[in-house]
Amino acid sequence: MELSEHIKTANVEDVTLRRPFHPALRGTLCVTSHHLLFSDRKDEASWQLLILLKNIDAIEKRAVGSSGTITIKCKDLLVLQLEIPGMEECLNIASSIEALSSLESVTEMYPFFYRPSHLTLNGPWGLSSTEQYYKQTERLWDRWRVSTVNSDYSVCPSYPSAVIVPREVDDDKLIHSARFRQGGRFPVLSYCHHRNGMVIMRSSQPLTGANKKRCKEDELLLQAVIDGSELGYIIDLRSAQQAQQARMTGGGFESKSFYSHWKRIHRHHERGKVVQESLIKLVEACSDPSHSVDRWLSKLENSKWLSHVHSALSTAGLVVECVERDGHSVLVHGSEGTDNTLLVSSLAQLILDPASRTVTGFLCLLEREWIQAGHPFQQRCAHSAYSHARLKQECPIFLLLLDCVWQVWRQFPLALEFSEALLLRLAQEVYASNYGTFLCNSEQERCAAGVKENTHCLFQSLLRPDIEEQYLNPLYEPTDLAIWPSVHPQSLQLWTGLFLRWTEYAQNMEEAREEVWSIVKEHHEQAGPDRTNNTLSTHCDTLTSFENLMDELTIL
Amino acid sequence: QVGMLYLTATHTIFVGKGSEDRSELWVLHSLVCNVVKHKASQSGYPLLIHCKNFQVMQFIISQESDSFVYLIQFSKLYCFSFNPNVDKAEREHSWDFLDLKAEYSRMGLPNKLWHVTPINREYRVCDTYPADLFVPQSVTLPVIIGSSKFRSRGRFPTLSYYCKENHATICRSSQPLSGFSARCLEDEQMLQAIMKSNPGSRFMYVVDTRPKLNAMANRAAGKGYENEDNYCNIKFQFIGIENIHVMRNSQQKLIEVSALRSPSMGEFLMGLENSDWLRHIKSIMEAGIFISKAVAEEGVSVLVHCSDGWDRTAQVCSVASVLLDPYYRTLKGLMVLIEKDWVSFGHKFSHRCGHLDGEAKEVSPVIDQFLDCLWQLMEQFPCYFEYNEKFLISIHNHIYSCHYGNFICNSQKERKDLCIKEKTHSIWPHLWENKLDFMNPLFKPDQSQNQGLLRPRTAPYCFKYWRRLYNRFDRELHPRQSELDCLMTVKEETQQLEEDLALCEQKLAVLDKERAKTLYMQKGVLESKQALWSLPLDTSLANTPQDYIGGFIGGAPNVFTLQQGERESAELCLFGDKPKSSDADNSDQESGVADFSSHSSGEESLPSEDSVKDPDSDETGPNRA
């Protein structure tokens, strides 16, 4: 079925659009295969609103006399109202939106049609690859190697074709280890600390099952990771009890007796549906400004969102403590190793590694730890907080990461090169995008769908030709140290920039942000090379020459 | 940390040892809220000290010693013994720093509608009011006296804020002694006069900041609220702010929550909710918003009262004033506001802050709530306040510290009787001197939106927990980097550079004149020389101006011959010897440098501090020689 067949009414005149904090507008509404377009043609300067249909999370129809009202709730948390004259048109538009906003096939999605004039499809896709990362990271060369055992994705369908593993472990052992791990996600290198060479590994749970199976190759692989040093830590992102229960369904944990040099620490993290429901509850709490303070606080508490932020940052802090302070290597895993595992390992890197705090470094981190490492974006971000659809595998783990990064930025306002605006942009793009970056669930799927050949890469376009000023932190001052965030509940805040984005509250913050920029710019003007050279120092020059001249004169 | 604990007459001092630099912790005795002695444990005798500025300290003392069983009974507060190194005139001057008369005339008073009544000069009509009070011109003395007799503690309606633009006012009083049916003609005339003093409006609001139930209960005690039937053209309104006892308990719960050691997120949020603190803040804010809107948008005057008119009334009037008038969002303005609405109108600081051992039931964080409201506003309007949160915290600290005399006693009369002004110092000049610490770098005074009324949101998520105040001493909880400080430095640097530039330009102008003069005198010589001198110099020196200018300014052109030799030799030997460069020509430089280093970081901040220019001036040296 062609996409256009879903469209029964493409154009409606005299539609009224209502947005929060803006006067109502009348104009024409258009539905295309991928967009909803509203244009207000009354004034000479016409104003347009273009919404990707994929951004629409839920729509609600209501009949008022002969006309209908559609409420559109977007995945970026914006809520719009359209009053459409004519009941039939209204229903047609609504059903088109419903059908076209939930396309199943990746290749029908907008990134495959997005062809801006300033971008071309030739050239490399993405910022880096495993091989390039390895080449650039000299400290890996000695003890680590790139393995292409997964080049046809048969060993682990969710891993990229190349992974970094200990040099002394051959591909054969990796295959055995992969069979012993859920989804074949055997332990691979995620980060090697620049200060002491200690590493963060990640994997999925071992499949020990009820009768405590073991896998020699897996044990050897982990042994090779710590290579003679006393101890490594396994951070299991489940409670000890959950890990025990996992054995009943074939999963399990690394037992002390077989992995004698590894110490296991259990940290409970919620996953899947629970986190998704948190998001739904939080957004619901934020959407009603008429609540009393008590009700608000109890809803905020009840949503548990900040508790998730709290545990993610705490566990990341724990990993950093192991690596940076105690000098031990760490293996992180939960069950599948595609969600909380990535959250914790990437947060730990942000805290540890100054390189991942630059714009490029941060985007590379996301690419390596989320896109290439096989976070199932398509499943996790199918719906956001408003959808009435039955939850399948949705889970806003990536949003949780962005929130945690935001918390780190609040506590270290000078340490990150990027700004809140970049985080907000990513939060939007991950749910609905012109770019192919967040499509599919793994590299294998992206290859099969031809994502790299037929779509543009978001990260590349963010960096090219120049990073937009709004994505930069004007106060950035690089520091080499680890930035340990405080994880006391008193220190964690609601991310107002995201969750209250469409309220007036956000506008004053915007004003403050602009003021920060203007202060910094004014400073650059005064202190920057242009102005100083042109005025201050020319004045000095002239003064000096005068001075000398005067000296000369007096001598004469 | 291990160290020695010292007790003096005024401070508890802990001197840590072991670490490289001796750390000292000084705690004023007047800040100590309570001392809890725990049962002896193996490590020693634990002693827990809670302070009024939310600092909590635990000392473990190795030996039991009676000296620590101290009861805090001060006959003398610290402010009476605090004696910084200033002379009498300066101290007296410190009390003149703020002048309420000037504040009223800033508002445009007295005018043909309002004047000062001398009636309370001796504090006879109302001993908790200030001596100078503004009442409508049309009100006669008997009316004032009559009205004061009908009001709790004689606190008759009087002016707190006057809006120049539309003549609307905020007036304040205590509750009327109306009981179930009593009325007072003079009081009714008084309100009528206030309403008439605002020619633009046909009615006025009477705002009772108490919950309706509390006000009704007061009627049984012969007090109560205004009956709309008896007063012409008033609109009566309850606001529902809880009383001091509720607030005290609420803050106590809040402090318990803030002191939790690593609670879960849930525990913290539940605790915050159960304390009800933010709900109370919201209700005070809403009252302020109601009044400010009535004054600015409707142009209607408002009379505000609670029971006695010194707690909730002070909170609400001052919040409304901050919303209404940008002046109160400046450093000086906030000082004036506190001096006016709180200190002069008899907020009972001694009782509410528990300065002296007294009735525990009188203690209540009324002014804390006002500061909290201000902080909430600053969070919502980051660009509209001249001061930052450090200023609020400093004020909070000094309200409780009794370091200065401002917040001692319960009323102006008591302060006069105790000769506070003669015996103690005023806090305001001290804060003013340190104003650079208290500036908000984002403040935009000329912003058009900042000229008028602030319209804060009251959605529940706009009210937040003030971590900086309640966890003030838990340093690990706060951001490790300060955006504020960073911006402030950047701003100062910019200013510094601008000043440098201006100075350069100024000097150039002077030199130009000078040159014209000399040119006139020695035209021939100059022309040939100028080309020669300016060539090598132009290409080189991208460096700090101060060395040059300093040298130049200090010595007027005609002294140069004398110092020429000195300078050259100095410059020659500093060629490879950097440290000396600073004294190279400082003999005649100092006056010039002083202009530059008006800010602390000034000199360091200049772009290329390094002595780039020296080689060049040296090159010219031999030439000259």
XYZ file of C-alpha atoms in Angstrom, chain A residues 21 285-310 408-416 473-479 483-494 496 499-500 503-505 507-528 531-556, chain B residues 257-270 272-273 276 278-279 282 379-384 441-444 447 449 455 457-465 467 471 474 476-483 486-487 489-491 493-495 497-498 500-505 507-508 511-512 514-515 518-519 522 525-526 529-530 533-534 537-545 547-549 551-552 557-558 560-561 564 567-568 606-607 620 624:
218
model
C 1.038 30.597 25.118
C 2.130 15.477 36.558
C 3.837 18.290 34.654
C 0.884 18.890 32.397
C -1.444 20.232 35.074
C -0.273 23.530 36.567
C -3.344 23.797 38.763
C -2.262 21.070 41.158
C -1.482 22.002 44.714
C 2.151 21.821 45.761
C 1.450 18.722 47.828
C -0.194 16.940 44.975
C 2.607 17.903 42.645
C 5.291 16.637 44.977
C 3.459 13.422 45.581
C 2.992 12.889 41.859
C 6.619 13.691 41.224
C 7.616 11.204 43.860
C 5.146 8.657 42.611
C 6.473 8.856 39.069
C 9.854 7.626 40.361
C 11.590 9.308 37.443
C 14.075 11.097 39.674
C 14.726 7.840 41.486
C 15.840 6.345 38.186
C 18.087 9.345 37.603
C 19.405 8.873 41.096
C 25.969 16.543 35.598
C 25.961 19.802 33.678
C 23.968 21.513 36.426
C 26.617 20.501 38.909
C 29.564 21.237 36.635
C 28.353 24.126 34.521
C 31.814 24.714 33.067
C 32.878 21.150 32.358
C 30.839 20.261 29.279
C 28.325 26.026 26.364
C 29.675 29.565 26.501
C 31.376 28.919 29.815
C 33.178 25.730 28.790
C 36.541 25.329 30.409
C 38.036 21.876 29.910
C 39.194 20.029 32.965
C 33.771 15.210 37.551
C 32.083 13.417 40.391
C 28.469 14.437 40.573
C 26.617 14.603 43.857
C 23.852 12.032 43.931
C 22.104 13.246 47.064
C 18.414 13.716 46.388
C 18.840 17.314 47.527
C 21.158 17.872 44.576
C 18.997 16.353 41.858
C 16.438 18.467 40.114
C 13.626 18.053 37.668
C 12.633 21.702 33.588
C 9.620 18.443 30.952
C 8.399 22.029 31.201
C 5.465 26.306 29.512
C 6.210 29.946 30.242
C 8.648 28.774 32.823
C 10.901 31.316 28.485
C 12.579 33.070 31.383
C 15.297 30.449 31.362
C 15.806 31.136 27.690
C 16.266 34.797 28.507
C 18.900 33.938 31.109
C 20.679 31.729 28.616
C 20.831 34.559 26.115
C 22.155 36.901 28.765
C 24.964 34.480 29.572
C 25.871 34.427 25.917
C 25.829 38.171 25.607
C 28.082 38.579 28.627
C 30.553 36.099 27.224
C 30.404 37.644 23.783
C 30.959 41.095 25.130
C 33.980 39.713 26.861
C 35.249 38.135 23.675
C 34.797 41.405 21.887
C 36.886 43.168 24.461
C 39.468 40.494 25.057
C 39.312 38.582 21.811
C 39.366 43.986 19.112
C 42.466 43.954 21.232
C 44.746 43.970 18.284
C 42.805 46.612 16.517
C 42.173 49.048 19.276
C 43.764 48.446 22.598
C 47.155 47.490 21.290
C 47.141 50.029 18.486
C 46.496 52.573 21.143
C 49.387 51.192 23.078
C 51.548 51.288 20.032
C 50.695 54.847 19.346
C 51.213 55.700 22.972
C 54.611 54.102 22.986
C 55.655 55.784 19.868
C 54.520 59.057 21.284
C 56.286 58.354 24.474
C 59.515 57.634 22.720
C 59.005 60.604 20.580
C 58.649 62.766 23.605
C 61.763 61.257 25.086
C 63.571 62.020 21.914
C 62.292 65.515 21.922
C 63.300 66.160 25.460
C 66.739 64.797 24.739
C 66.993 67.034 21.792
C 14.403 16.349 55.742
C 17.330 18.477 54.685
C 19.508 16.869 57.320
C 18.772 13.315 56.183
C 21.983 11.543 55.338
C 21.714 9.917 51.927
C 17.970 9.358 51.855
C 16.360 7.737 48.856
C 14.782 10.036 46.312
C 11.379 8.928 47.531
C 12.107 9.647 51.172
C 13.323 13.094 50.320
C 10.366 14.051 48.164
C 7.890 12.569 50.637
C 9.446 17.654 51.436
C 5.776 17.110 50.754
C 4.215 21.501 53.709
C 6.529 24.816 49.778
C 2.767 24.968 50.115
C 3.167 29.332 47.603
C 14.757 31.303 40.175
C 11.863 32.281 37.959
C 13.321 35.590 36.837
C 17.057 35.083 36.646
C 17.657 38.427 34.931
C 15.510 40.732 37.041
C 25.779 38.960 36.652
C 22.617 38.317 34.662
C 20.818 41.403 35.987
C 19.392 43.508 33.187
C 15.153 45.672 30.329
C 9.997 44.127 31.137
C 4.118 38.205 37.104
C 3.941 31.627 37.776
C 2.371 29.783 40.626
C 2.248 26.360 39.054
C 3.370 23.890 41.712
C 6.587 23.019 39.882
C 7.703 26.641 40.188
C 8.295 26.142 43.897
C 11.543 24.463 44.704
C 13.563 23.363 47.636
C 19.222 23.729 48.853
C 22.015 22.527 53.140
C 26.889 20.420 53.248
C 29.297 18.084 48.844
C 25.684 18.715 47.850
C 26.317 21.814 45.827
C 27.561 22.236 42.293
C 31.320 22.025 42.171
C 31.570 24.815 39.693
C 29.792 28.082 39.924
C 28.254 29.561 36.841
C 32.471 32.481 36.402
C 30.139 34.990 34.799
C 34.708 37.219 36.637
C 34.075 37.427 32.947
C 32.014 40.544 33.457
C 37.313 41.377 33.094
C 35.266 42.913 30.349
C 34.737 46.008 32.396
C 39.315 45.953 29.569
C 36.808 48.611 28.709
C 41.764 50.239 30.040
C 40.639 51.140 26.597
C 38.974 54.308 27.758
C 42.088 55.241 29.656
C 44.237 54.657 26.624
C 41.995 56.809 24.543
C 45.784 59.520 27.232
C 45.995 59.538 23.500
C 49.211 63.233 24.009
C 47.734 64.499 20.817
C 50.930 67.626 23.730
C 52.243 66.618 20.389
C 55.718 70.305 20.559
C 55.142 69.936 16.890
C 60.077 71.755 16.811
C 63.089 67.777 13.777
C 59.907 65.923 14.427
C 62.131 61.462 13.431
C 58.519 60.405 13.546
C 60.410 55.870 15.465
C 57.043 54.682 14.585
C 57.278 50.041 17.159
C 54.064 49.589 15.264
C 54.791 46.058 14.283
C 55.627 44.774 17.716
C 53.769 45.575 20.827
C 50.584 43.635 21.445
C 50.869 43.758 25.144
C 49.585 45.224 28.329
C 49.329 48.889 28.371
C 53.753 49.531 32.001
C 53.828 52.052 29.338
C 51.154 54.291 30.533
C 55.617 55.178 33.316
C 54.307 57.894 31.240
C 57.137 65.125 30.115
C 59.482 67.637 31.599
C 61.848 62.723 31.629
C 65.384 63.840 31.168
C 65.791 58.573 31.287
C 64.818 53.654 32.906
C 67.140 52.505 30.279
C 44.775 41.449 30.745
C 45.463 39.597 27.540
C 65.646 51.308 20.899
C 69.185 56.297 21.966
